[in-house]
PDB file of C-alpha atoms in Angstrom:
ATOM      1  CA  MET A  13     165.923 154.017 256.572  1.00  0.00           C
ATOM      2  CA  ALA A  14     165.956 151.071 259.376  1.00  0.00           C
ATOM      3  CA  GLY A  15     165.885 153.008 263.404  1.00  0.00           C
ATOM      4  CA  GLY A  16     169.322 152.576 265.431  1.00  0.00           C
ATOM      5  CA  GLY A  17     171.100 149.062 266.220  1.00  0.00           C
ATOM      6  CA  GLU A  18     169.288 147.803 263.139  1.00  0.00           C
ATOM      7  CA  GLY A  19     170.982 146.418 260.284  1.00  0.00           C
ATOM      8  CA  LEU A  20     169.021 146.258 256.694  1.00  0.00           C
ATOM      9  CA  ASP A  21     167.722 143.171 257.314  1.00  0.00           C
ATOM     10  CA  ASN A  22     164.966 145.087 259.777  1.00  0.00           C
ATOM     11  CA  MET A  23     163.403 146.599 256.720  1.00  0.00           C
ATOM     12  CA  ALA A  24     164.245 144.061 253.899  1.00  0.00           C
ATOM     13  CA  ALA A  25     160.676 142.968 252.710  1.00  0.00           C
ATOM     14  CA  LEU A  26     159.325 146.103 253.144  1.00  0.00           C
ATOM     15  CA  GLN A  27     161.902 147.217 250.192  1.00  0.00           C
ATOM     16  CA  LYS A  28     160.908 143.979 249.098  1.00  0.00           C
ATOM     17  CA  SER A  29     157.874 144.801 248.553  1.00  0.00           C
ATOM     18  CA  LEU A  30     158.112 147.796 246.881  1.00  0.00           C
ATOM     19  CA  SER A  31     160.726 146.957 244.678  1.00  0.00           C
ATOM     20  CA  ARG A  32     157.834 146.056 242.800  1.00  0.00           C
ATOM     21  CA  THR A  33     156.961 149.114 241.379  1.00  0.00           C
ATOM     22  CA  ASN A  34     160.382 151.991 241.928  1.00  0.00           C
ATOM     23  CA  ARG A  35     163.471 152.230 243.101  1.00  0.00           C
ATOM     24  CA  VAL A  36     164.054 151.614 246.382  1.00  0.00           C
ATOM     25  CA  CYS A  37     167.885 151.840 247.870  1.00  0.00           C
ATOM     26  CA  SER A  38     168.828 151.557 251.184  1.00  0.00           C
ATOM     27  CA  TYR A  39     172.519 151.732 253.052  1.00  0.00           C
ATOM     28  CA  ASP A  40     173.494 150.858 257.070  1.00  0.00           C
ATOM     29  CA  ARG A  41     174.699 154.050 258.044  1.00  0.00           C
ATOM     30  CA  LEU A  42     178.467 153.574 260.516  1.00  0.00           C
ATOM     31  CA  GLY A  43     178.430 151.140 263.271  1.00  0.00           C
ATOM     32  CA  GLU A  44     175.226 150.163 262.112  1.00  0.00           C
ATOM     33  CA  GLY A  45     175.380 146.254 259.551  1.00  0.00           C
ATOM     34  CA  ALA A  46     177.587 146.094 257.922  1.00  0.00           C
ATOM     35  CA  SER A  47     179.345 150.277 258.021  1.00  0.00           C
ATOM     36  CA  ASP A  48     182.170 150.038 259.443  1.00  0.00           C
ATOM     37  CA  GLN A  49     182.293 151.771 263.236  1.00  0.00           C
ATOM     38  CA  PRO A  50     182.543 155.906 263.851  1.00  0.00           C
ATOM     39  CA  ALA A  51     185.533 156.444 265.062  1.00  0.00           C
ATOM     40  CA  ALA A  52     186.370 155.126 268.771  1.00  0.00           C
ATOM     41  CA  GLY A  53     184.831 157.994 271.051  1.00  0.00           C
ATOM     42  CA  THR A  54     183.584 159.963 268.661  1.00  0.00           C
ATOM     43  CA  LEU A  55     180.365 161.399 268.997  1.00  0.00           C
ATOM     44  CA  GLN A  56     178.475 161.864 265.334  1.00  0.00           C
ATOM     45  CA  THR A  57     176.300 164.440 264.727  1.00  0.00           C
ATOM     46  CA  MET A  58     173.223 165.034 262.267  1.00  0.00           C
ATOM     47  CA  ASP A  59     175.628 166.437 259.931  1.00  0.00           C
ATOM     48  CA  ASP A  60     178.236 164.036 260.241  1.00  0.00           C
ATOM     49  CA  THR A  61     174.966 161.621 259.372  1.00  0.00           C
ATOM     50  CA  GLY A  62     174.001 163.724 256.977  1.00  0.00           C
ATOM     51  CA  ALA A  63     176.264 164.126 255.107  1.00  0.00           C
ATOM     52  CA  LEU A  64     177.340 159.973 254.373  1.00  0.00           C
ATOM     53  CA  LEU A  65     173.034 160.418 253.293  1.00  0.00           C
ATOM     54  CA  THR A  66     174.994 162.831 251.462  1.00  0.00           C
ATOM     55  CA  GLY A  67     177.034 160.954 249.975  1.00  0.00           C
ATOM     56  CA  VAL A  68     175.220 157.950 249.700  1.00  0.00           C
ATOM     57  CA  LEU A  69     172.042 160.606 247.754  1.00  0.00           C
ATOM     58  CA  ASP A  70     175.105 161.059 245.106  1.00  0.00           C
ATOM     59  CA  ARG A  71     175.836 157.859 244.788  1.00  0.00           C
ATOM     60  CA  LEU A  72     173.284 156.168 243.478  1.00  0.00           C
ATOM     61  CA  ALA A  73     169.905 158.785 242.992  1.00  0.00           C
ATOM     62  CA  GLY A  74     172.516 161.798 241.331  1.00  0.00           C
ATOM     63  CA  ASP A  75     170.232 165.189 240.499  1.00  0.00           C
ATOM     64  CA  ARG A  76     166.889 162.611 240.508  1.00  0.00           C
ATOM     65  CA  PRO A  77     164.386 163.618 243.527  1.00  0.00           C
ATOM     66  CA  VAL A  78     164.362 160.954 245.937  1.00  0.00           C
ATOM     67  CA  VAL A  79     162.078 160.286 248.478  1.00  0.00           C
ATOM     68  CA  LEU A  80     162.872 159.443 252.197  1.00  0.00           C
ATOM     69  CA  ALA A  81     161.327 156.718 254.580  1.00  0.00           C
ATOM     70  CA  GLY A  82     162.492 156.132 257.185  1.00  0.00           C
ATOM     71  CA  HIS A  83     161.437 153.701 261.088  1.00  0.00           C
ATOM     72  CA  SER A  84     162.470 155.110 264.743  1.00  0.00           C
ATOM     73  CA  LEU A  85     165.988 156.529 264.370  1.00  0.00           C
ATOM     74  CA  GLY A  86     165.799 156.757 260.833  1.00  0.00           C
ATOM     75  CA  GLY A  87     162.976 158.623 260.223  1.00  0.00           C
ATOM     76  CA  TYR A  88     164.794 161.094 262.322  1.00  0.00           C
ATOM     77  CA  ILE A  89     167.293 161.657 260.748  1.00  0.00           C
ATOM     78  CA  ALA A  90     164.849 161.530 257.722  1.00  0.00           C
ATOM     79  CA  ALA A  91     163.236 164.787 259.239  1.00  0.00           C
ATOM     80  CA  ARG A  92     165.853 166.332 259.607  1.00  0.00           C
ATOM     81  CA  TYR A  93     167.759 165.915 256.855  1.00  0.00           C
ATOM     82  CA  ALA A  94     165.506 166.580 254.457  1.00  0.00           C
ATOM     83  CA  PRO A  95     164.098 171.073 255.339  1.00  0.00           C
ATOM     84  CA  GLY A  96     167.943 171.725 254.136  1.00  0.00           C
ATOM     85  CA  HIS A  97     168.008 169.494 250.726  1.00  0.00           C
ATOM     86  CA  THR A  98     164.377 170.550 249.346  1.00  0.00           C
ATOM     87  CA  ASP A  99     166.289 170.176 246.166  1.00  0.00           C
ATOM     88  CA  ARG A 100     166.422 166.834 246.060  1.00  0.00           C
ATOM     89  CA  VAL A 101     164.041 165.049 249.284  1.00  0.00           C
ATOM     90  CA  LYS A 102     160.990 165.772 247.113  1.00  0.00           C
ATOM     91  CA  GLY A 103     158.288 163.292 249.776  1.00  0.00           C
ATOM     92  CA  LEU A 104     158.749 161.047 252.899  1.00  0.00           C
ATOM     93  CA  VAL A 105     157.574 158.994 255.627  1.00  0.00           C
ATOM     94  CA  LEU A 106     158.342 158.448 258.733  1.00  0.00           C
ATOM     95  CA  LEU A 107     157.690 155.016 260.236  1.00  0.00           C
ATOM     96  CA  ASP A 108     156.561 156.018 263.937  1.00  0.00           C
ATOM     97  CA  ALA A 109     160.368 158.665 264.014  1.00  0.00           C
ATOM     98  CA  THR A 110     161.351 159.224 267.060  1.00  0.00           C
ATOM     99  CA  ILE A 111     160.948 162.535 268.039  1.00  0.00           C
ATOM    100  CA  PRO A 112     161.313 166.146 267.947  1.00  0.00           C
ATOM    101  CA  HIS A 113     162.442 167.109 272.040  1.00  0.00           C
ATOM    102  CA  LEU A 114     162.917 162.934 272.878  1.00  0.00           C
ATOM    103  CA  THR A 115     164.828 163.254 275.941  1.00  0.00           C
ATOM    104  CA  ARG A 116     163.186 166.718 276.634  1.00  0.00           C
ATOM    105  CA  ASP A 117     159.964 164.656 277.058  1.00  0.00           C
ATOM    106  CA  MET A 118     161.660 162.025 278.402  1.00  0.00           C
ATOM    107  CA  ASN A 119     162.760 164.240 282.137  1.00  0.00           C
ATOM    108  CA  ARG A 120     159.164 166.655 281.075  1.00  0.00           C
ATOM    109  CA  THR A 121     156.724 162.754 281.873  1.00  0.00           C
ATOM    110  CA  VAL A 122     158.806 160.365 283.842  1.00  0.00           C
ATOM    111  CA  PRO A 123     159.532 162.632 287.186  1.00  0.00           C
ATOM    112  CA  ALA A 124     162.735 162.939 288.241  1.00  0.00           C
ATOM    113  CA  ASP A 125     161.917 161.248 291.827  1.00  0.00           C
ATOM    114  CA  ALA A 126     160.762 158.202 289.642  1.00  0.00           C
ATOM    115  CA  THR A 127     161.882 154.421 290.252  1.00  0.00           C
ATOM    116  CA  GLY A 128     161.830 150.950 288.303  1.00  0.00           C
ATOM    117  CA  VAL A 129     160.622 151.018 285.156  1.00  0.00           C
ATOM    118  CA  PRO A 130     159.811 154.530 284.429  1.00  0.00           C
ATOM    119  CA  ALA A 131     163.637 154.897 285.990  1.00  0.00           C
ATOM    120  CA  GLN A 132     164.908 152.318 283.675  1.00  0.00           C
ATOM    121  CA  VAL A 133     162.679 153.609 280.611  1.00  0.00           C
ATOM    122  CA  ARG A 134     163.189 157.412 281.013  1.00  0.00           C
ATOM    123  CA  ASP A 135     167.251 156.955 281.631  1.00  0.00           C
ATOM    124  CA  GLY A 136     167.926 154.290 278.886  1.00  0.00           C
ATOM    125  CA  ALA A 137     166.636 156.875 276.423  1.00  0.00           C
ATOM    126  CA  ILE A 138     168.116 159.609 277.970  1.00  0.00           C
ATOM    127  CA  ALA A 139     171.641 157.592 277.472  1.00  0.00           C
ATOM    128  CA  VAL A 140     171.135 156.484 273.901  1.00  0.00           C
ATOM    129  CA  ASN A 141     170.437 160.246 272.710  1.00  0.00           C
ATOM    130  CA  GLU A 142     173.525 161.066 274.379  1.00  0.00           C
ATOM    131  CA  GLY A 143     175.376 158.766 272.377  1.00  0.00           C
ATOM    132  CA  GLN A 144     175.164 155.388 273.629  1.00  0.00           C
ATOM    133  CA  ASN A 145     174.057 153.897 270.934  1.00  0.00           C
ATOM    134  CA  PRO A 146     175.906 152.152 268.151  1.00  0.00           C
ATOM    135  CA  GLU A 147     176.435 154.945 266.193  1.00  0.00           C
ATOM    136  CA  GLN A 148     177.482 157.023 268.725  1.00  0.00           C
ATOM    137  CA  PHE A 149     174.742 159.367 267.250  1.00  0.00           C
ATOM    138  CA  VAL A 150     174.715 161.928 269.279  1.00  0.00           C
ATOM    139  CA  ILE A 151     170.208 162.959 269.119  1.00  0.00           C
ATOM    140  CA  ALA A 152     169.479 165.985 269.280  1.00  0.00           C
ATOM    141  CA  ASP A 153     166.762 167.695 270.788  1.00  0.00           C
ATOM    142  CA  GLY A 154     165.242 171.446 268.559  1.00  0.00           C
ATOM    143  CA  PRO A 155     162.619 172.763 266.623  1.00  0.00           C
ATOM    144  CA  VAL A 156     160.705 171.000 263.038  1.00  0.00           C
ATOM    145  CA  ARG A 157     161.754 172.901 260.134  1.00  0.00           C
ATOM    146  CA  SER A 158     159.771 173.665 257.268  1.00  0.00           C
ATOM    147  CA  ALA A 159     160.209 171.288 253.971  1.00  0.00           C
ATOM    148  CA  GLY A 160     157.902 173.059 252.114  1.00  0.00           C
ATOM    149  CA  HIS A 161     155.092 172.071 250.234  1.00  0.00           C
ATOM    150  CA  ILE A 162     156.232 168.471 250.387  1.00  0.00           C
ATOM    151  CA  PRO A 163     154.338 165.407 250.708  1.00  0.00           C
ATOM    152  CA  VAL A 164     154.059 163.675 254.123  1.00  0.00           C
ATOM    153  CA  GLU A 165     152.926 159.999 255.189  1.00  0.00           C
ATOM    154  CA  ILE A 166     153.462 160.314 259.778  1.00  0.00           C
ATOM    155  CA  LEU A 167     152.371 157.343 260.442  1.00  0.00           C
ATOM    156  CA  LYS A 168     151.998 156.140 264.432  1.00  0.00           C
ATOM    157  CA  HIS A 169     152.080 153.133 266.842  1.00  0.00           C
ATOM    158  CA  GLU A 170     149.313 151.697 268.864  1.00  0.00           C
ATOM    159  CA  SER A 171     151.127 151.451 271.140  1.00  0.00           C
ATOM    160  CA  GLN A 172     154.620 150.899 272.990  1.00  0.00           C
ATOM    161  CA  TYR A 173     154.524 151.678 276.694  1.00  0.00           C
ATOM    162  CA  ALA A 174     151.659 149.863 277.795  1.00  0.00           C
ATOM    163  CA  GLU A 175     154.040 147.781 280.377  1.00  0.00           C
ATOM    164  CA  VAL A 176     155.734 150.723 281.848  1.00  0.00           C
ATOM    165  CA  PRO A 177     154.108 150.847 284.931  1.00  0.00           C
ATOM    166  CA  GLU A 178     151.342 154.228 286.462  1.00  0.00           C
ATOM    167  CA  TYR A 179     153.270 156.168 283.237  1.00  0.00           C
ATOM    168  CA  GLY A 180     152.270 154.433 280.308  1.00  0.00           C
ATOM    169  CA  PRO A 181     150.221 156.709 279.043  1.00  0.00           C
ATOM    170  CA  ALA A 182     151.546 160.397 279.824  1.00  0.00           C
ATOM    171  CA  LEU A 183     154.327 157.982 277.283  1.00  0.00           C
ATOM    172  CA  GLU A 184     151.592 157.275 274.339  1.00  0.00           C
ATOM    173  CA  LYS A 185     150.750 161.270 275.604  1.00  0.00           C
ATOM    174  CA  MET A 186     154.370 162.519 274.628  1.00  0.00           C
ATOM    175  CA  TRP A 187     155.022 160.378 271.365  1.00  0.00           C
ATOM    176  CA  ALA A 188     151.959 160.870 269.595  1.00  0.00           C
ATOM    177  CA  GLY A 189     152.513 164.869 270.819  1.00  0.00           C
ATOM    178  CA  GLY A 190     155.711 164.291 269.532  1.00  0.00           C
ATOM    179  CA  GLN A 191     154.307 163.437 266.315  1.00  0.00           C
ATOM    180  CA  ARG A 192     152.423 165.822 265.500  1.00  0.00           C
ATOM    181  CA  GLU A 193     155.643 168.486 266.253  1.00  0.00           C
ATOM    182  CA  TRP A 194     156.666 167.032 263.586  1.00  0.00           C
ATOM    183  CA  GLN A 195     153.834 167.855 260.837  1.00  0.00           C
ATOM    184  CA  ARG A 196     155.377 170.746 261.701  1.00  0.00           C
ATOM    185  CA  ILE A 197     158.011 169.595 259.015  1.00  0.00           C
ATOM    186  CA  SER A 198     154.983 170.545 256.035  1.00  0.00           C
ATOM    187  CA  THR A 199     152.278 171.604 254.934  1.00  0.00           C
ATOM    188  CA  ARG A 200     151.086 168.873 252.683  1.00  0.00           C
ATOM    189  CA  SER A 201     152.482 166.059 256.142  1.00  0.00           C
ATOM    190  CA  SER A 202     149.549 164.202 257.013  1.00  0.00           C
ATOM    191  CA  LEU A 203     149.371 162.445 260.420  1.00  0.00           C
ATOM    192  CA  THR A 204     147.975 158.206 261.166  1.00  0.00           C
ATOM    193  CA  THR A 205     147.499 155.760 264.089  1.00  0.00           C
ATOM    194  CA  ALA A 206     148.930 152.633 262.597  1.00  0.00           C
ATOM    195  CA  LYS A 207     145.898 150.179 263.395  1.00  0.00           C
ATOM    196  CA  GLY A 208     147.358 147.275 265.704  1.00  0.00           C
ATOM    197  CA  SER A 209     151.160 148.233 265.190  1.00  0.00           C
ATOM    198  CA  GLY A 210     153.454 148.514 268.386  1.00  0.00           C
ATOM    199  CA  HIS A 211     156.885 150.190 267.690  1.00  0.00           C
ATOM    200  CA  TYR A 212     157.900 148.041 264.090  1.00  0.00           C
ATOM    201  CA  ILE A 213     154.325 149.458 262.003  1.00  0.00           C
ATOM    202  CA  HIS A 214     157.113 148.070 258.692  1.00  0.00           C
ATOM    203  CA  THR A 215     156.201 144.518 261.067  1.00  0.00           C
ATOM    204  CA  ASP A 216     153.272 144.848 262.649  1.00  0.00           C
ATOM    205  CA  ARG A 217     151.432 146.673 258.895  1.00  0.00           C
ATOM    206  CA  PRO A 218     152.935 146.406 256.119  1.00  0.00           C
ATOM    207  CA  ASP A 219     150.395 146.735 254.895  1.00  0.00           C
ATOM    208  CA  LEU A 220     149.622 150.358 256.064  1.00  0.00           C
ATOM    209  CA  ALA A 221     153.693 150.564 256.303  1.00  0.00           C
ATOM    210  CA  LEU A 222     153.929 150.191 251.532  1.00  0.00           C
ATOM    211  CA  LYS A 223     150.589 151.964 251.207  1.00  0.00           C
ATOM    212  CA  ALA A 224     152.688 154.887 252.821  1.00  0.00           C
ATOM    213  CA  VAL A 225     155.161 155.341 250.570  1.00  0.00           C
ATOM    214  CA  GLN A 226     153.789 154.476 247.553  1.00  0.00           C
ATOM    215  CA  LYS A 227     151.827 157.036 248.022  1.00  0.00           C
ATOM    216  CA  VAL A 228     154.305 159.958 249.097  1.00  0.00           C
ATOM    217  CA  ALA A 229     156.756 157.713 246.105  1.00  0.00           C
ATOM    218  CA  HIS A 230     152.762 158.831 243.307  1.00  0.00           C
ATOM    219  CA  ARG A 231     152.822 162.660 244.947  1.00  0.00           C
ATOM    220  CA  ALA A 232     156.131 163.915 244.427  1.00  0.00           C
ATOM    221  CA  ALA A 233     156.436 161.769 240.382  1.00  0.00           C
ATOM    222  CA  HIS A 234     153.049 164.463 240.287  1.00  0.00           C
ATOM    223  CA  GLN A 235     153.797 167.216 241.891  1.00  0.00           C
ATOM    224  CA  HIS A 236     154.907 170.788 241.009  1.00  0.00           C
TER     225      HIS A 236
END
C-alpha cells in the first residue's frame, strides 16, 4: 500500500522482489494513480478507504489470510484497518507509517508563533491531514487499537527533518514517538530504524523493506 500522492509504480520494485517468493497485490486508492477521483467536494474517511480495501481483499484473496505492507499513508491505513479485520489480516509491515496523532503532535512540536520553513512544514502537514490531498482523505488523530498477537514489523526512517531549521531534532523525536505508539498494535511488534534511510525506506533500503515483509509473511503463515 503506497503512500499519499503515489501510484503503483512507487512500490513496484519491492513488489517485484517479493513476487519471487510470495503472491503480491497492490492497488491505487481513489484519487491515486490510475484510479477514479473521489466525488468532488466529498471527504473520504477511514470507513470509506477501509471499505475499498475490503472489496480489494474479497476479490483478490477471498478467505485466505493476508499480510498488509504499507508506506507512509498506506501504513497508517493498514494499521487502522488491521484491528477490525483480524479474521483475515494476519501480519503488518509499516514502512515509516504516518503517525497516529500527527495533527496533535505537529501542533505541539512546532509552536503557533513559529515562522518560515517550520511553520510551512506544520501547516502543510495539518492541511493534508484535513483532506487537502489527492484522496480527499481525512487523516484523523486517534488512539492505536490492538490487533492482538499478529506479527508486526515497524521500520522508521533514520533522517527526515534535518533540513527544518531549529525544529529538526524535535520533529525527529515526534516521529519516533509516533512510531513507538504503533507498537501497541500487537504484542508481537518490533520497531527498527532503517539505517541510511529517509522517508522512502523501500527506495533507500530495499533490502530491509524486503526482509521485513518476508519475515512477517513467514511468521503469519506459521502462526497458530
